[in-house]
Every structure is written in structure tokens, then in C-alpha cells.
Amino acid sequence: MINADVTRRVVTEFLAYVRSGRDPSRAVALMAPQVRAHQVQSEDPVTIMRSPADYAEHVQEMVDTWGDFHLQVEDLLVDGPRAYVRLAQTGRHIETGRVVRQINAVVYHVEDGRITEYWMQIDRAGLNAQLHGEPRLN
């Protein structure tokens, strides 16, 4: 049986240090050497492989785009090896100067104390509306 406490600790530490941009180098300790990353791009599911170094570079790209951003975990639900996270990322987009809030939903799978796989959905339409000044739908 997978210990939910281990899953919670790994995912919480990953979000607090790696995904937040505070210390992306911790990805080496919290991610498996190869992680399956399931994403949705233009409504098409895409799976890519990420290494801890690749993920750290990805986070640095976010910092380069958003500057120092704030990551807020709004929900964290753990069931054995899986953790569901709903998070909000708020920052000032460097190119436009606009303060925007991006909402993500992610499910992380943890094995042997490391993230081995994740599924991510991002509210890209909401993000684009904020970046381009389009009215929000209520």
C-alpha cells in the first residue's frame, strides 16, 4: 500500500520549491529520472518526457516570462500514490506588464518518493483573455 503521507510530502515540497521557482534544482530529489507529462494543447492530449533538469529549465522559462510569480495551492487531495492539486499562479507578465492569474489543475503520481507522472490542464483561454484585455465570461 502506498503511503499517502509520502505522496503529500513529495508533492507539497515540489510545489513549494520547484514549481514555484524558489529552488528548481530540487527537482533532482523530487522527480524520477524520466517523468511522463500529460498535457492538453489545443484540446489535444500530448505526452512528453521530462527529466528533472528539463523541468528546472521549464520553470526558469516561467520565471523569465512572469518574473517573480506567486504560486498558491488552492486544493490538495491525496489518495495513495496520487495527488490532485488546483493551483493559481499570479505574476506580472514581463512582455505586457499585465498582472495575470493562471489556474492549473494537476494530478501527480508518486512512486518510491519521487514524481513519476503527471497530468496537467491549464486555463489557457482565461490566460489569453487577461493578456489581451478581452472581457471575462462570468
Short mmCIF file of N, CA, C and O in Angstrom, two decimals, residues 39 84 95:
data_model
loop_
_atom_site.label_atom_id
_atom_site.label_comp_id
_atom_site.label_asym_id
_atom_site.label_seq_id
_atom_site.Cartn_x
_atom_site.Cartn_y
_atom_site.Cartn_z
N GLN A 39 -0.25 16.54 -21.07
CA GLN A 39 -0.74 17.91 -21.17
C GLN A 39 -1.81 17.97 -22.24
O GLN A 39 -1.95 17.04 -23.04
N TYR A 84 -4.11 15.27 -6.28
CA TYR A 84 -4.77 16.25 -7.14
C TYR A 84 -4.49 17.64 -6.57
O TYR A 84 -4.66 17.87 -5.36
N GLU A 95 6.39 40.73 -20.77
CA GLU A 95 6.21 41.37 -22.08
C GLU A 95 5.10 42.40 -22.10
O GLU A 95 5.23 43.46 -22.70
#
